[in-house]
PDB file of C-alpha atoms in Angstrom:
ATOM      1  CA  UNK A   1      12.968 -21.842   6.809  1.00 37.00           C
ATOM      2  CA  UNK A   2      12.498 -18.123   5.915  1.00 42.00           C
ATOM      3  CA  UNK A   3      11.331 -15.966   8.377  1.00 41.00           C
ATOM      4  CA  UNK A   4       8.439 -13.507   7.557  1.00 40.00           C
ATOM      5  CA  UNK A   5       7.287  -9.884   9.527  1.00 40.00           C
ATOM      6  CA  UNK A   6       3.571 -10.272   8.441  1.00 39.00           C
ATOM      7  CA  UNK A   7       1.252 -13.015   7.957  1.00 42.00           C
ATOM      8  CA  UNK A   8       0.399 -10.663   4.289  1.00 43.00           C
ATOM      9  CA  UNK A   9       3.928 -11.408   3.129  1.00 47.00           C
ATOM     10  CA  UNK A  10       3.965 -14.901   3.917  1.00 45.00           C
ATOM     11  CA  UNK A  11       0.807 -14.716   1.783  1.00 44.00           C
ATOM     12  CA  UNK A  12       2.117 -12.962  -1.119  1.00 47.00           C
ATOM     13  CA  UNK A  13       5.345 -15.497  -1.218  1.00 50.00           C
ATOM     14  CA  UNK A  14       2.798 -18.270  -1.503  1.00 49.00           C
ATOM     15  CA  UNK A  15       3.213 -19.548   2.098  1.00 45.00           C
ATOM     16  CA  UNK A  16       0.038 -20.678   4.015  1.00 43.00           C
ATOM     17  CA  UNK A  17       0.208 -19.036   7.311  1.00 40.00           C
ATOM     18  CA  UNK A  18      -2.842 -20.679   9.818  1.00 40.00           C
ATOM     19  CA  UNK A  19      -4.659 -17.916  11.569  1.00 44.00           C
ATOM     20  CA  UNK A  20      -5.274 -18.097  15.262  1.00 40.00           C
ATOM     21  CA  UNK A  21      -9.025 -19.140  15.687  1.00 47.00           C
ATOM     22  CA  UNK A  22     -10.753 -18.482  19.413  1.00 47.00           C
ATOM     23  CA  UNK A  23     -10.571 -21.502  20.652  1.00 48.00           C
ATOM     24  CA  UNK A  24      -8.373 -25.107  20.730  1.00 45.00           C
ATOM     25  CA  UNK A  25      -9.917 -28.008  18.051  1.00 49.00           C
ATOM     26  CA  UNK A  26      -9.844 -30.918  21.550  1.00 51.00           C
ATOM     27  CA  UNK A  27     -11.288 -33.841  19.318  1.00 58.00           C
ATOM     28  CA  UNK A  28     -11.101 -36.183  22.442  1.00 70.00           C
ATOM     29  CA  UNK A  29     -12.286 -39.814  22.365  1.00 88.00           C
ATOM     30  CA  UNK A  30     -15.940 -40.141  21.603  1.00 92.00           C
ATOM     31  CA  UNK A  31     -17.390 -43.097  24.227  1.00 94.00           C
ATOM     32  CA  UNK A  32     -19.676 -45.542  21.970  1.00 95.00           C
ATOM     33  CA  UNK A  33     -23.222 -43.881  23.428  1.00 95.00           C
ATOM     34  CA  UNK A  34     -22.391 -40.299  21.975  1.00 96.00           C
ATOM     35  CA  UNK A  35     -20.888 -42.249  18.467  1.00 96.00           C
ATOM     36  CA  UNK A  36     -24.253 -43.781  18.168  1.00 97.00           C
ATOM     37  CA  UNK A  37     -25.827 -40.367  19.142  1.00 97.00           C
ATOM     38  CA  UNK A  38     -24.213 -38.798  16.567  1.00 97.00           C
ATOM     39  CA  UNK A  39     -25.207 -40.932  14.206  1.00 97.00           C
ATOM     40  CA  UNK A  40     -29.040 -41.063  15.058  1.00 97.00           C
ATOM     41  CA  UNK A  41     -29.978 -37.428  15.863  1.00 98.00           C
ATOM     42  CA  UNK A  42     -27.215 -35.593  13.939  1.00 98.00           C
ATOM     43  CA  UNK A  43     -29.185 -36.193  10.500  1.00 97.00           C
ATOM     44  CA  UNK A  44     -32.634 -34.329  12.562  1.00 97.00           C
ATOM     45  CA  UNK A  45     -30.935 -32.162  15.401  1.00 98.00           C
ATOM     46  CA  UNK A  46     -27.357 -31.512  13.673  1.00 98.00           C
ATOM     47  CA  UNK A  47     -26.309 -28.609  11.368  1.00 98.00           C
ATOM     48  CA  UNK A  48     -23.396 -29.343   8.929  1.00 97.00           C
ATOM     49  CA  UNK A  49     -21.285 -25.796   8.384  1.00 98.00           C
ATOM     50  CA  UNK A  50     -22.151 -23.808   5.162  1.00 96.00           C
ATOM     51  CA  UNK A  51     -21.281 -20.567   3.067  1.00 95.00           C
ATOM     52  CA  UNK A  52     -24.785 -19.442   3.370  1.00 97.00           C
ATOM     53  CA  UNK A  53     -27.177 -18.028   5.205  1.00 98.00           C
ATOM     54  CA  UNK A  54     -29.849 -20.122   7.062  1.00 98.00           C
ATOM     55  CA  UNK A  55     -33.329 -19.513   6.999  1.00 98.00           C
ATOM     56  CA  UNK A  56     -34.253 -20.019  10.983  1.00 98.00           C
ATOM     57  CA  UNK A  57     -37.792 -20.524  10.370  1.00 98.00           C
ATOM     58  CA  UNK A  58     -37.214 -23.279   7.906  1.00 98.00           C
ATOM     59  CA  UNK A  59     -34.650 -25.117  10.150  1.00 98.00           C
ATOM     60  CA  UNK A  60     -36.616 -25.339  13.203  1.00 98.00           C
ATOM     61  CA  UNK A  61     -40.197 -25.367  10.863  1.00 98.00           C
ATOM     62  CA  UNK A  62     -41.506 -22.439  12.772  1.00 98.00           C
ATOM     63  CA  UNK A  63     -40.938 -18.731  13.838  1.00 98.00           C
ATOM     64  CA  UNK A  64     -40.074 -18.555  17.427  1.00 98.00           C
ATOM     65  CA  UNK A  65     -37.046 -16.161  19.366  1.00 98.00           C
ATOM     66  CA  UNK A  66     -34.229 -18.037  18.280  1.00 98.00           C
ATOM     67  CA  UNK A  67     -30.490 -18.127  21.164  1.00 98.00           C
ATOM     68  CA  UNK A  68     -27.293 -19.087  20.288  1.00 98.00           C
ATOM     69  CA  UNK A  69     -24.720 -20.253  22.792  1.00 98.00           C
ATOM     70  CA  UNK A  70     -21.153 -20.599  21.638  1.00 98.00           C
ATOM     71  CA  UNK A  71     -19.083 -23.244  23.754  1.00 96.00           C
ATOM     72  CA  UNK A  72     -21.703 -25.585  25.547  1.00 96.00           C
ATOM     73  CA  UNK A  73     -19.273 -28.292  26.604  1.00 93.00           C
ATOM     74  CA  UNK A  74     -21.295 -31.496  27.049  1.00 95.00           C
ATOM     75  CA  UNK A  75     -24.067 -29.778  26.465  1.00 96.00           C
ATOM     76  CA  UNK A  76     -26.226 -30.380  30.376  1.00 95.00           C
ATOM     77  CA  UNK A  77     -26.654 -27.046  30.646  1.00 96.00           C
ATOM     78  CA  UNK A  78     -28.078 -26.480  27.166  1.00 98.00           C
ATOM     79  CA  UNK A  79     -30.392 -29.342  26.885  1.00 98.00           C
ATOM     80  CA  UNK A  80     -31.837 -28.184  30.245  1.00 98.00           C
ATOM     81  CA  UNK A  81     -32.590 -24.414  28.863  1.00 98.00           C
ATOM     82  CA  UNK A  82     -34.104 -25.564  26.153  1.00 98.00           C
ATOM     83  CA  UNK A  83     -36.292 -28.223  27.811  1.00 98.00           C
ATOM     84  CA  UNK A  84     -37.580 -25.217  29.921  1.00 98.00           C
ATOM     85  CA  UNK A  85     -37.966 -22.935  27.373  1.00 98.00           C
ATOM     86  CA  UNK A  86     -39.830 -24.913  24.646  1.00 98.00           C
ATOM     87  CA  UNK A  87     -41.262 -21.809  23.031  1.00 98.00           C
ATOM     88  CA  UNK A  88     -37.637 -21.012  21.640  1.00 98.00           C
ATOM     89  CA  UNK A  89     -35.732 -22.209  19.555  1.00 98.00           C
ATOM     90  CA  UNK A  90     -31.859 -23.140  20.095  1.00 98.00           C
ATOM     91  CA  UNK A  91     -28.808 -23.659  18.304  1.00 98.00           C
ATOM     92  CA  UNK A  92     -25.555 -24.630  20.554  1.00 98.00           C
ATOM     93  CA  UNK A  93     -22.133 -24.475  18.769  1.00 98.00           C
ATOM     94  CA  UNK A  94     -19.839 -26.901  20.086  1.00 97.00           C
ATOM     95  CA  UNK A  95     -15.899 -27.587  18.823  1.00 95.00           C
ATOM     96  CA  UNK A  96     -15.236 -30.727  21.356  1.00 95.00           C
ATOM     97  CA  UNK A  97     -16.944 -33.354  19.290  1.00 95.00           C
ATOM     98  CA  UNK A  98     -17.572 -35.982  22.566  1.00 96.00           C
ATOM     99  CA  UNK A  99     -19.487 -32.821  23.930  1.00 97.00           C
ATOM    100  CA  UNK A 100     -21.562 -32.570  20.630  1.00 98.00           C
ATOM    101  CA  UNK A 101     -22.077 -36.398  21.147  1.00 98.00           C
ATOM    102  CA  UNK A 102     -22.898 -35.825  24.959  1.00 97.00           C
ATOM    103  CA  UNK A 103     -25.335 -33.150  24.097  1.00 98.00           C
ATOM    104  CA  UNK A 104     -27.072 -35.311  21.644  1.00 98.00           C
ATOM    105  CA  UNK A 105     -27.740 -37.663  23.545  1.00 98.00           C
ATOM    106  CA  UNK A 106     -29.171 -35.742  26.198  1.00 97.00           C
ATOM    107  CA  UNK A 107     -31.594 -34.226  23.836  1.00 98.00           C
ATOM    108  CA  UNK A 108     -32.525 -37.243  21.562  1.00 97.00           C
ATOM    109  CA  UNK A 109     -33.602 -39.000  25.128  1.00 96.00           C
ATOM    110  CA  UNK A 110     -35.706 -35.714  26.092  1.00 97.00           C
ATOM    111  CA  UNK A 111     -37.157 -35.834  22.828  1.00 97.00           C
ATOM    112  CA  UNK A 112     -36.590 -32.131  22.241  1.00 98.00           C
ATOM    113  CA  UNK A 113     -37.599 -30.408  18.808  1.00 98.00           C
ATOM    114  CA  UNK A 114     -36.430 -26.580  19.513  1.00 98.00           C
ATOM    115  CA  UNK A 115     -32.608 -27.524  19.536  1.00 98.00           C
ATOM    116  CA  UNK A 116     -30.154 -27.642  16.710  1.00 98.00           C
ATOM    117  CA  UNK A 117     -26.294 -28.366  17.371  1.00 98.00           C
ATOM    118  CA  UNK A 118     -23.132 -27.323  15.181  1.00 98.00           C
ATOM    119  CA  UNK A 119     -19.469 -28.366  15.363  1.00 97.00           C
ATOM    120  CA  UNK A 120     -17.880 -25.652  13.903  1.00 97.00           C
ATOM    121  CA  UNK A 121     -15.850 -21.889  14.869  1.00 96.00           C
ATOM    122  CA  UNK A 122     -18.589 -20.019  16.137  1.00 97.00           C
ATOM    123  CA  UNK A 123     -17.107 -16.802  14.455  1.00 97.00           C
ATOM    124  CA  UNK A 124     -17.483 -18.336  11.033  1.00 97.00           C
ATOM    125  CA  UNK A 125     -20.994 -19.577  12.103  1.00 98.00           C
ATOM    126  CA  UNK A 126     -22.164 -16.308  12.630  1.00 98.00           C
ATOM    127  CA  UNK A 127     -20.792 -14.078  10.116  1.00 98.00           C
ATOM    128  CA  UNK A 128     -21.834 -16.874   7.008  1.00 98.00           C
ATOM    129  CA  UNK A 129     -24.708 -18.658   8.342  1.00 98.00           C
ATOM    130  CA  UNK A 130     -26.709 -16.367  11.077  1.00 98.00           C
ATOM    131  CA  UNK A 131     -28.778 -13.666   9.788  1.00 98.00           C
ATOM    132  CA  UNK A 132     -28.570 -10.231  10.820  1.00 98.00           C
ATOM    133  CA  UNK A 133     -31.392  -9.593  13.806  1.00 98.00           C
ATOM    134  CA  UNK A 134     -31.646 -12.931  13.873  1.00 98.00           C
ATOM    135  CA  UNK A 135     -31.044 -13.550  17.380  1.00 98.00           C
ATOM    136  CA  UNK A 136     -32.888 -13.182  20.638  1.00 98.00           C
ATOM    137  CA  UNK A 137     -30.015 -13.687  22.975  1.00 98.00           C
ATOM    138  CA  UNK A 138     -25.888 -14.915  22.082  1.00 98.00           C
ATOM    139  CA  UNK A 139     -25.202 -16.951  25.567  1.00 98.00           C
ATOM    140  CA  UNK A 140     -21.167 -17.329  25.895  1.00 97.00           C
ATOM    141  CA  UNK A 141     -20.840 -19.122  29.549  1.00 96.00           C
ATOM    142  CA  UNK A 142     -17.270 -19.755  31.053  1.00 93.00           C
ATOM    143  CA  UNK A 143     -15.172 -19.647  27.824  1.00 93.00           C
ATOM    144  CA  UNK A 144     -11.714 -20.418  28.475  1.00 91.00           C
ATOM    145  CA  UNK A 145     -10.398 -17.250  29.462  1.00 88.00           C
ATOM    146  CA  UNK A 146      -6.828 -17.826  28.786  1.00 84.00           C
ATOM    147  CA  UNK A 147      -4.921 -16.348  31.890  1.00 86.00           C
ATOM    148  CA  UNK A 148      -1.781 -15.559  30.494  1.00 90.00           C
ATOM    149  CA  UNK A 149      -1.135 -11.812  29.275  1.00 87.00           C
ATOM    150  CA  UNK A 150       0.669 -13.025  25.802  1.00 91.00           C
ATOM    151  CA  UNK A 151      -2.456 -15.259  25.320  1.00 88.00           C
ATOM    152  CA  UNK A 152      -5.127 -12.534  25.657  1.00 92.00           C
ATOM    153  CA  UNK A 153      -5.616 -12.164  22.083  1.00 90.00           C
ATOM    154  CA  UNK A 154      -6.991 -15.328  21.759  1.00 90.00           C
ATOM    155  CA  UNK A 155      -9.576 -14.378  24.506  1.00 95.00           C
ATOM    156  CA  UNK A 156     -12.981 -14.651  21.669  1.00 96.00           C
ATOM    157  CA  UNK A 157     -14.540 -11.226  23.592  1.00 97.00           C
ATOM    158  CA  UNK A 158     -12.715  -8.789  21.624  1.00 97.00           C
ATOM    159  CA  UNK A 159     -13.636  -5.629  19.751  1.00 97.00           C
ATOM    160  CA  UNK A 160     -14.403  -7.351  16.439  1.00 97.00           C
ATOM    161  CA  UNK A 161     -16.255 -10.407  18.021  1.00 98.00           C
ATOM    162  CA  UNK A 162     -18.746  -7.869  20.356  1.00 98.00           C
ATOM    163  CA  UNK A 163     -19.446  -5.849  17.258  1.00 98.00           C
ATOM    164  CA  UNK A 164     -19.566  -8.662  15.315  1.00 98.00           C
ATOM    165  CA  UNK A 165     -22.065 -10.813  17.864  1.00 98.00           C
ATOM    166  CA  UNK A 166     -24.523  -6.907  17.711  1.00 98.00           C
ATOM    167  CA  UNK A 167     -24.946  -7.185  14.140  1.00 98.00           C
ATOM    168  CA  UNK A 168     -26.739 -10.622  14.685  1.00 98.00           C
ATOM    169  CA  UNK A 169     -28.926  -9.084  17.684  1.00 98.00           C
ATOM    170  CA  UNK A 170     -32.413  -8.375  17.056  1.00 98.00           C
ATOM    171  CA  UNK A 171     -33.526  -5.325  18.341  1.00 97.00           C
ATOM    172  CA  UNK A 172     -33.463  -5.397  22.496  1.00 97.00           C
ATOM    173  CA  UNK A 173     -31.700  -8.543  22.169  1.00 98.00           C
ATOM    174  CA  UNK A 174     -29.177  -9.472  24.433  1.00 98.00           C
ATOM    175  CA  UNK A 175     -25.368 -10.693  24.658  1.00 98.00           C
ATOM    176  CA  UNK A 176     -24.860 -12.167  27.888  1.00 98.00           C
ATOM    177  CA  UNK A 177     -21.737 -13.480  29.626  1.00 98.00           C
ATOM    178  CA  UNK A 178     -20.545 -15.525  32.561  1.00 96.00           C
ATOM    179  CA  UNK A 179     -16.876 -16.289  33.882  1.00 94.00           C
ATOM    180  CA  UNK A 180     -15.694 -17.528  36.979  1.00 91.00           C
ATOM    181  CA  UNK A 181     -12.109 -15.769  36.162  1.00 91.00           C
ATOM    182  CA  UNK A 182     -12.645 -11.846  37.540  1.00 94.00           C
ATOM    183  CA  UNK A 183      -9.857 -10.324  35.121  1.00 94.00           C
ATOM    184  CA  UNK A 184     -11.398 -12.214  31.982  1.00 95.00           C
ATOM    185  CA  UNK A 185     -14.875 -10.146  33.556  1.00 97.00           C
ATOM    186  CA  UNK A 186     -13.069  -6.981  33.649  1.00 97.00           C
ATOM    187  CA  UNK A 187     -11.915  -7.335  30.175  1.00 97.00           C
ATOM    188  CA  UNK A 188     -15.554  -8.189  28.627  1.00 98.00           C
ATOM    189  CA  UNK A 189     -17.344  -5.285  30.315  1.00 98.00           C
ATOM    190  CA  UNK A 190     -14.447  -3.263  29.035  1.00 98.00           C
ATOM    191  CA  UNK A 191     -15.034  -4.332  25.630  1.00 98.00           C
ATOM    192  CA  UNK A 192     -18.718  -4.344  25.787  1.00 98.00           C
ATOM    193  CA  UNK A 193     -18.566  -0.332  27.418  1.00 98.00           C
ATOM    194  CA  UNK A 194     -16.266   0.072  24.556  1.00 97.00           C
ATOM    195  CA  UNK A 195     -18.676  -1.219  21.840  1.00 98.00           C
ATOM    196  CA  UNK A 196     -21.315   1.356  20.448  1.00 97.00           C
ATOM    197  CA  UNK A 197     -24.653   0.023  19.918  1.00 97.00           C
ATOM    198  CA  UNK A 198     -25.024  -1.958  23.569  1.00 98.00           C
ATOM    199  CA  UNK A 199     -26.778  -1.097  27.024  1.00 98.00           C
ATOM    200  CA  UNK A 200     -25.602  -2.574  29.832  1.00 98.00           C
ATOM    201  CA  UNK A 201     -28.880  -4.254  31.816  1.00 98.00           C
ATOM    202  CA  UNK A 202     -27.145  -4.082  35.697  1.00 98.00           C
ATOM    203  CA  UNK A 203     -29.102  -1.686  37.650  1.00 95.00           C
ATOM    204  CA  UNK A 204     -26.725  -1.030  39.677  1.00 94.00           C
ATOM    205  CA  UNK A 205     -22.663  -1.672  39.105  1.00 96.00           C
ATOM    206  CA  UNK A 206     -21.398  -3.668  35.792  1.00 97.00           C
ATOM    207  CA  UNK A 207     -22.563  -7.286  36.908  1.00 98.00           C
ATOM    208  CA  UNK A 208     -25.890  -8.774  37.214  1.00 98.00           C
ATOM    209  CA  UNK A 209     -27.524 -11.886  39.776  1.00 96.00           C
ATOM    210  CA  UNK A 210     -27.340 -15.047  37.394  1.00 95.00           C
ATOM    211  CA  UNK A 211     -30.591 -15.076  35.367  1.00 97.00           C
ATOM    212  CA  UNK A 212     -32.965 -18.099  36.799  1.00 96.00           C
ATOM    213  CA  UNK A 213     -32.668 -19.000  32.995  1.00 97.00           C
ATOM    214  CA  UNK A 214     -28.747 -19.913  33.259  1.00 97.00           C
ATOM    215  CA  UNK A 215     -28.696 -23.386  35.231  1.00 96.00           C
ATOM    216  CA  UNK A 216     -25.962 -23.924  37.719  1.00 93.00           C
ATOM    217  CA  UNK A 217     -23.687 -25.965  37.263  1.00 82.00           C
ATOM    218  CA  UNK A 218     -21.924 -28.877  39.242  1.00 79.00           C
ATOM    219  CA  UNK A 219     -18.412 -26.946  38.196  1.00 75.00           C
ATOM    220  CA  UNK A 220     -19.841 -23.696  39.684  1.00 85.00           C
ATOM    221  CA  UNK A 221     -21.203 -25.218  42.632  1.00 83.00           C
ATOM    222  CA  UNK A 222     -18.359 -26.581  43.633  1.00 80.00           C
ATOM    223  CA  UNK A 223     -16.199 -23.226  43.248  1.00 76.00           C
ATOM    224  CA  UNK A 224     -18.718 -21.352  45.170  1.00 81.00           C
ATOM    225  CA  UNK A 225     -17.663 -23.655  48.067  1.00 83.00           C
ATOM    226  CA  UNK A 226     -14.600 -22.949  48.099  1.00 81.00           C
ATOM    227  CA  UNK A 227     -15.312 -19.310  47.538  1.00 80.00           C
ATOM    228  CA  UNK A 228     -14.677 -18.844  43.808  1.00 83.00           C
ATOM    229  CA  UNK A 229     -16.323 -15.864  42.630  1.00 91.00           C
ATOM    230  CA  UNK A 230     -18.535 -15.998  38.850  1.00 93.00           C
ATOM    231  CA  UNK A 231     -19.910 -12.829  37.069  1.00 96.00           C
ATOM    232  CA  UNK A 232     -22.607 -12.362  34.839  1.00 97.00           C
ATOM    233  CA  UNK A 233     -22.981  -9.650  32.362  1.00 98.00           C
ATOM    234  CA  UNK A 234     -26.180  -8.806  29.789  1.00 98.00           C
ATOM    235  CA  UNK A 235     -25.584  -6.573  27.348  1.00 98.00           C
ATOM    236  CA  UNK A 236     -28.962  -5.179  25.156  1.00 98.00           C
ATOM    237  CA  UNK A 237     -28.682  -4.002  21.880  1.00 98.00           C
ATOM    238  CA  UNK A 238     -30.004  -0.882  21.935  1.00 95.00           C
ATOM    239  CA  UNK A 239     -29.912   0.730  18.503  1.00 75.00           C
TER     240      UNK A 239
END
């Protein structure tokens, strides 16, 4: 098979050439409970992936702040944020499709109204669909922060993503981050002190005390035990 230097010349010989997306598709085996999920709340609580814009108001049929989390796993954490936070409205964007099914579940039983769910690349999601200022607050908890040095492209907090998530912050809005890994930490306040537009919200340092917002999570819990470390970092849109 021919070899090509640049993903443009593959392009120009007619060769499709996948781009690297910033994260893994895991389609996993969905258990019967999140099928049935799926199939019952996805028509109210589910958002199928568009070339246009969405009208927030008219999805959630009011005007309320509106957060985005990308990567919500099975979705515990979400459901529980937006049960406590009923005068906001979310939308979680999930790849893993049993998580989708998890989190549907979750929130069907609760009988919550202020939460929308997407299976699609978050990137896409927000530079098609999510209007600009349309966001309160872009949570990204624990992505995977891919430890290896010839993987850290794929890392999604990157130059083009931070700038990227600022265009879609309201005013004061925020951007805020948790890892457990300490150099994928480093990197994202290096990015985020490298992205005009932001204000970090630590009073002192780079890191802040996890907002009583962010639920703890059995994963975290048990890494504090054994001494693992996790950072938070809020970033405000300040211009």
């Amino acid at each position: 098979m021919r070899q090509f230097k640049s993903q443009a010349e593959a392009e120009a010989a007619g060769v499709h050439v996948s781009k690297v997306k910033s994260f893994v598709k895991r389609e996993g085996r969905l258990t019967k409970a999140q099928t049935r999920a799926i199939e019952e709340f996805w028509p109210t609580m589910g958002i199928d992936y568009q070339d246009a814009e969405l009208d927030l108001s008219v999805l959630f049929g009011r005007t309320a702040p509106v957060v985005i989390e990308i990567g919500f796993g099975m979705g515990k954490s979400l459901v529980e944020m937006a049960a406590a936070a009923p005068e906001k409205n979310f939308i979680g964007i999930e790849v893993h499709r049993p998580g989708v099914g998890a989190c549907l579940a979750e929130a069907g039983e609760q009988g919550l109204t202020n939460l929308r769910v997407m299976d699609h690349d978050a990137v896409e999601v927000l530079k098609n669909m999510i209007p600009d200022g349309g966001l309160s607050r872009l949570q990204l908890f624990f992505p995977d922060p891919w430890h290896k040095k010839r993987h850290h492209k794929r890392r999604i907090v990157q130059p083009e993503f931070a700038a990227l998530v600022l265009t879609k912050l309201q005013k004061g809005g925020c951007f805020h981050m948790a890892t457990d890994w300490e150099p994928y930490a480093e990197h994202m306040a290096e990015v985020m002190n490298s992205t005009s537009g932001y204000a970090n919200t630590a009073q002192e340092g780079t890191y802040v005390p996890r907002p009583e917002y962010r639920p703890i999570t059995k994963f975290e819990t048990r890494g504090q035990k054994l001494g693992h470390g996790v950072w938070d970092l809020i970033y405000e849109r300040a211009q």
